[in-house]
Amino acid sequence: MRVEIWSDIACPWCYVGKARFEKALEAFPHRDQVEVIHRSFELDPGRAKGDVQPVLAMLGKKYGMSQAQAQAGEENLGAQAAAEGLDYRTRDRDHGNTFDMHRLLHFAKEQGRQDELIQILYRANFAEERSVFTEGDERLVELAVEAGLDAEAARAVLADQTAYADEVRADEREAAELGANGVPFFVLDRAYGVSGAQPAEVFAQALTRAWGSRSPLELIDDGGAQACGPDGCEVPQR
């Protein structure tokens, strides 16, 4: 079974939702047969690469919140993250463009290190003092190396703005086609969707339902075709 997760590194509920989903997946009896793929979704695709601002200022401008309201929201998110065993800085975080991170995640997918990188990017953005937005490409290269990627290869991806750009845009178009207008958005076997950072119990129910509703393969066979198997190949008889 395949689970696709549309998310953004700048999305705190994606950070929390991933932890809740993984809690459900860990307890799922067929977890070893579940493939998880992370898909790209930018919350702020129009933001220029160098346009970085404090999270509280961004929330105030985008949602019309006062600074007190924005800070209260951050405190609530911090509590939700802590309940899932996650670190979360409720003050002095910043916000910026995540397109390069998504390109790097597509590169990491090819290397079999996508899940490691996305978790490291989440941690860096939400839990660490150093910014993932203001230190340039070298900060992302450092995090890519921590995820097990080659530094020079990661640096080359970041230097070429066309590298994996089409893959990011394709994910975003597909999200729109599926009706996802927010993240996190989970799609199970292209049959079930789960929107938002739902409780682990909801993810457990979704996994069970998706697994149980898989259609068995219907074999079309007239019994006369030759085939090869573990014991060798059938030899046509004259």
Short mmCIF file of C-alpha atoms in Angstrom, two decimals:
data_model
loop_
_atom_site.label_atom_id
_atom_site.label_comp_id
_atom_site.label_asym_id
_atom_site.label_seq_id
_atom_site.Cartn_x
_atom_site.Cartn_y
_atom_site.Cartn_z
CA MET A 1 0.00 0.00 0.00
CA ARG A 2 1.22 3.49 -0.80
CA VAL A 3 0.66 6.57 1.35
CA GLU A 4 1.44 9.96 -0.20
CA ILE A 5 1.78 12.97 2.08
CA TRP A 6 1.53 16.48 0.68
CA SER A 7 3.23 18.90 3.08
CA ASP A 8 5.43 21.97 3.46
CA ILE A 9 8.43 22.50 5.73
CA ALA A 10 6.93 25.82 6.81
CA CYS A 11 3.74 24.10 7.99
CA PRO A 12 3.68 23.38 11.75
CA TRP A 13 0.68 21.08 11.45
CA CYS A 14 2.61 19.03 8.89
CA TYR A 15 5.35 18.59 11.48
CA VAL A 16 2.82 17.47 14.10
CA GLY A 17 0.74 15.46 11.63
CA LYS A 18 3.75 13.44 10.47
CA ALA A 19 4.44 12.38 14.06
CA ARG A 20 0.81 11.36 14.58
CA PHE A 21 0.70 9.41 11.34
CA GLU A 22 3.93 7.61 12.20
CA LYS A 23 2.53 6.65 15.59
CA ALA A 24 -0.41 5.00 13.82
CA LEU A 25 1.85 3.39 11.22
CA GLU A 26 4.14 1.93 13.88
CA ALA A 27 1.19 0.06 15.38
CA PHE A 28 -0.22 -1.02 12.00
CA PRO A 29 0.18 -4.80 11.50
CA HIS A 30 1.13 -4.40 7.83
CA ARG A 31 3.48 -1.44 8.29
CA ASP A 32 6.33 -3.22 6.47
CA GLN A 33 4.17 -3.27 3.34
CA VAL A 34 3.36 0.45 3.41
CA GLU A 35 5.39 2.77 1.19
CA VAL A 36 5.39 6.42 2.30
CA ILE A 37 6.16 9.16 -0.23
CA HIS A 38 6.38 12.86 0.56
CA ARG A 39 4.92 15.25 -2.01
CA SER A 40 5.54 18.97 -2.43
CA PHE A 41 3.13 21.73 -1.43
CA GLU A 42 4.17 25.35 -0.88
CA LEU A 43 2.09 27.40 1.54
CA ASP A 44 3.63 30.61 0.23
CA PRO A 45 4.69 29.93 -3.38
CA GLY A 46 4.75 33.59 -4.37
CA ARG A 47 7.31 34.59 -1.75
CA ALA A 48 10.70 35.53 -3.14
CA LYS A 49 13.67 33.40 -2.07
CA GLY A 50 15.27 36.22 -0.07
CA ASP A 51 12.04 37.45 1.52
CA VAL A 52 12.32 36.25 5.12
CA GLN A 53 10.31 37.63 8.03
CA PRO A 54 9.47 36.67 11.61
CA VAL A 55 6.67 34.14 11.94
CA LEU A 56 4.61 36.45 14.16
CA ALA A 57 4.80 39.24 11.59
CA MET A 58 3.82 36.84 8.80
CA LEU A 59 0.82 35.57 10.78
CA GLY A 60 -0.28 39.10 11.57
CA LYS A 61 -0.12 40.18 7.94
CA LYS A 62 -1.66 37.02 6.49
CA TYR A 63 -4.47 36.46 9.00
CA GLY A 64 -4.95 39.88 10.54
CA MET A 65 -3.86 38.66 13.97
CA SER A 66 -2.51 40.83 16.71
CA GLN A 67 0.94 39.91 17.96
CA ALA A 68 -0.65 38.55 21.15
CA GLN A 69 -3.02 36.35 19.16
CA ALA A 70 -0.20 35.08 16.95
CA GLN A 71 1.95 34.29 19.98
CA ALA A 72 -0.94 32.45 21.64
CA GLY A 73 -1.30 30.35 18.50
CA GLU A 74 2.40 29.50 18.60
CA GLU A 75 2.14 28.50 22.26
CA ASN A 76 -0.75 26.19 21.41
CA LEU A 77 1.24 24.63 18.59
CA GLY A 78 4.16 24.16 20.94
CA ALA A 79 1.93 22.26 23.35
CA GLN A 80 0.55 20.09 20.55
CA ALA A 81 4.06 19.30 19.35
CA ALA A 82 5.27 18.50 22.85
CA ALA A 83 2.40 16.02 23.25
CA GLU A 84 3.87 14.12 20.27
CA GLY A 85 7.40 14.22 21.69
CA LEU A 86 8.53 17.01 19.35
CA ASP A 87 10.60 20.08 20.18
CA TYR A 88 9.07 23.37 19.06
CA ARG A 89 10.38 26.91 19.49
CA THR A 90 7.42 29.17 20.13
CA ARG A 91 9.43 32.40 19.78
CA ASP A 92 11.83 33.99 17.32
CA ARG A 93 11.28 31.64 14.40
CA ASP A 94 11.24 33.00 10.86
CA HIS A 95 9.39 32.22 7.65
CA GLY A 96 10.52 32.13 4.03
CA ASN A 97 10.38 30.41 0.66
CA THR A 98 10.62 26.59 0.76
CA PHE A 99 10.96 25.81 -2.96
CA ASP A 100 14.63 24.81 -2.73
CA MET A 101 13.87 22.48 0.16
CA HIS A 102 11.23 20.74 -1.92
CA ARG A 103 13.67 20.38 -4.82
CA LEU A 104 16.19 18.88 -2.43
CA LEU A 105 13.56 16.47 -1.10
CA HIS A 106 12.94 15.15 -4.61
CA PHE A 107 16.67 14.57 -4.98
CA ALA A 108 16.66 12.80 -1.60
CA LYS A 109 13.81 10.58 -2.77
CA GLU A 110 15.97 9.33 -5.64
CA GLN A 111 18.67 8.50 -3.10
CA GLY A 112 16.29 6.71 -0.74
CA ARG A 113 16.77 9.38 1.97
CA GLN A 114 13.61 11.44 1.62
CA ASP A 115 12.04 10.64 4.97
CA GLU A 116 15.33 11.28 6.78
CA LEU A 117 15.72 14.68 5.12
CA ILE A 118 12.18 15.90 5.67
CA GLN A 119 12.37 15.08 9.37
CA ILE A 120 15.70 16.91 9.66
CA LEU A 121 14.29 19.94 7.83
CA TYR A 122 11.26 20.00 10.14
CA ARG A 123 13.48 19.81 13.20
CA ALA A 124 15.76 22.55 11.90
CA ASN A 125 12.86 24.86 11.11
CA PHE A 126 10.74 24.31 14.19
CA ALA A 127 13.15 23.34 16.94
CA GLU A 128 16.58 24.87 16.28
CA GLU A 129 17.79 28.44 16.73
CA ARG A 130 19.61 28.59 13.40
CA SER A 131 17.40 29.60 10.49
CA VAL A 132 16.88 27.43 7.43
CA PHE A 133 16.07 30.58 5.44
CA THR A 134 18.79 33.15 6.12
CA GLU A 135 22.07 31.22 5.91
CA GLY A 136 21.94 30.40 2.20
CA ASP A 137 22.43 27.09 0.44
CA GLU A 138 25.21 25.91 2.75
CA ARG A 139 22.78 25.52 5.63
CA LEU A 140 20.64 23.21 3.48
CA VAL A 141 23.72 21.31 2.31
CA GLU A 142 24.69 20.76 5.93
CA LEU A 143 21.25 19.33 6.68
CA ALA A 144 21.34 17.19 3.54
CA VAL A 145 24.64 15.66 4.65
CA GLU A 146 23.11 14.91 8.05
CA ALA A 147 20.39 13.00 6.17
CA GLY A 148 23.02 10.90 4.44
CA LEU A 149 23.28 12.76 1.13
CA ASP A 150 26.47 13.71 -0.66
CA ALA A 151 27.43 17.34 -0.04
CA GLU A 152 28.63 18.12 -3.57
CA ALA A 153 25.58 16.51 -5.16
CA ALA A 154 23.23 18.44 -2.86
CA ARG A 155 25.14 21.66 -3.56
CA ALA A 156 24.80 21.07 -7.30
CA VAL A 157 21.04 20.57 -7.01
CA LEU A 158 20.64 23.81 -5.08
CA ALA A 159 22.84 25.73 -7.51
CA ASP A 160 20.72 24.70 -10.50
CA GLN A 161 17.30 26.31 -10.08
CA THR A 162 15.84 24.02 -12.73
CA ALA A 163 16.87 20.82 -10.94
CA TYR A 164 13.73 18.98 -9.76
CA ALA A 165 11.65 22.13 -10.29
CA ASP A 166 9.30 20.30 -12.65
CA GLU A 167 8.82 17.55 -10.06
CA VAL A 168 7.84 20.09 -7.41
CA ARG A 169 5.37 21.81 -9.72
CA ALA A 170 3.91 18.46 -10.79
CA ASP A 171 3.24 17.57 -7.15
CA GLU A 172 1.54 20.91 -6.60
CA ARG A 173 -0.66 20.52 -9.68
CA GLU A 174 -1.62 17.04 -8.56
CA ALA A 175 -2.56 18.33 -5.11
CA ALA A 176 -4.93 20.81 -6.74
CA GLU A 177 -6.43 18.07 -8.91
CA LEU A 178 -7.04 15.97 -5.81
CA GLY A 179 -8.77 18.87 -4.10
CA ALA A 180 -6.08 19.53 -1.51
CA ASN A 181 -6.18 23.22 -0.63
CA GLY A 182 -4.26 22.82 2.61
CA VAL A 183 -1.70 20.54 4.22
CA PRO A 184 -0.91 18.07 5.57
CA PHE A 185 -2.93 15.99 3.12
CA PHE A 186 -2.61 12.20 3.19
CA VAL A 187 -3.68 9.99 0.28
CA LEU A 188 -3.87 6.24 0.85
CA ASP A 189 -3.65 4.06 -2.27
CA ARG A 190 -5.32 6.84 -4.25
CA ALA A 191 -8.58 5.70 -2.68
CA TYR A 192 -8.80 7.56 0.64
CA GLY A 193 -7.80 11.04 1.72
CA VAL A 194 -7.13 12.37 5.20
CA SER A 195 -6.85 16.11 5.63
CA GLY A 196 -5.03 17.80 8.48
CA ALA A 197 -3.03 16.69 11.52
CA GLN A 198 -5.63 14.20 12.68
CA PRO A 199 -5.22 12.18 15.89
CA ALA A 200 -3.25 8.95 15.54
CA GLU A 201 -6.50 7.01 16.01
CA VAL A 202 -7.93 8.52 12.82
CA PHE A 203 -4.83 7.59 10.86
CA ALA A 204 -5.03 4.06 12.28
CA GLN A 205 -8.63 3.76 11.09
CA ALA A 206 -7.70 5.09 7.65
CA LEU A 207 -4.82 2.62 7.28
CA THR A 208 -7.03 -0.29 8.31
CA ARG A 209 -9.82 0.74 5.98
CA ALA A 210 -7.53 1.32 3.01
CA TRP A 211 -5.80 -2.02 3.56
CA GLY A 212 -9.06 -3.90 3.87
CA SER A 213 -10.63 -2.40 0.77
CA ARG A 214 -7.81 -3.27 -1.61
CA SER A 215 -9.18 -5.25 -4.54
CA PRO A 216 -7.58 -8.65 -5.07
CA LEU A 217 -5.96 -9.16 -8.46
CA GLU A 218 -8.36 -10.72 -10.95
CA LEU A 219 -6.40 -13.18 -13.07
CA ILE A 220 -7.38 -13.62 -16.70
CA ASP A 221 -5.99 -16.99 -17.77
CA ASP A 222 -7.20 -19.60 -20.23
CA GLY A 223 -4.76 -22.11 -18.79
CA GLY A 224 -2.79 -22.51 -22.00
CA ALA A 225 0.00 -19.93 -21.74
CA GLN A 226 3.56 -20.94 -20.91
CA ALA A 227 5.41 -19.24 -18.08
CA CYS A 228 8.63 -19.34 -16.10
CA GLY A 229 8.76 -19.98 -12.36
CA PRO A 230 11.18 -20.88 -9.55
CA ASP A 231 11.55 -24.38 -10.96
CA GLY A 232 12.33 -23.22 -14.49
CA CYS A 233 10.41 -22.55 -17.70
CA GLU A 234 7.77 -24.65 -19.33
CA VAL A 235 8.90 -26.32 -22.50
CA PRO A 236 6.33 -26.44 -25.30
CA GLN A 237 5.40 -29.99 -26.19
CA ARG A 238 4.93 -30.99 -29.81
#
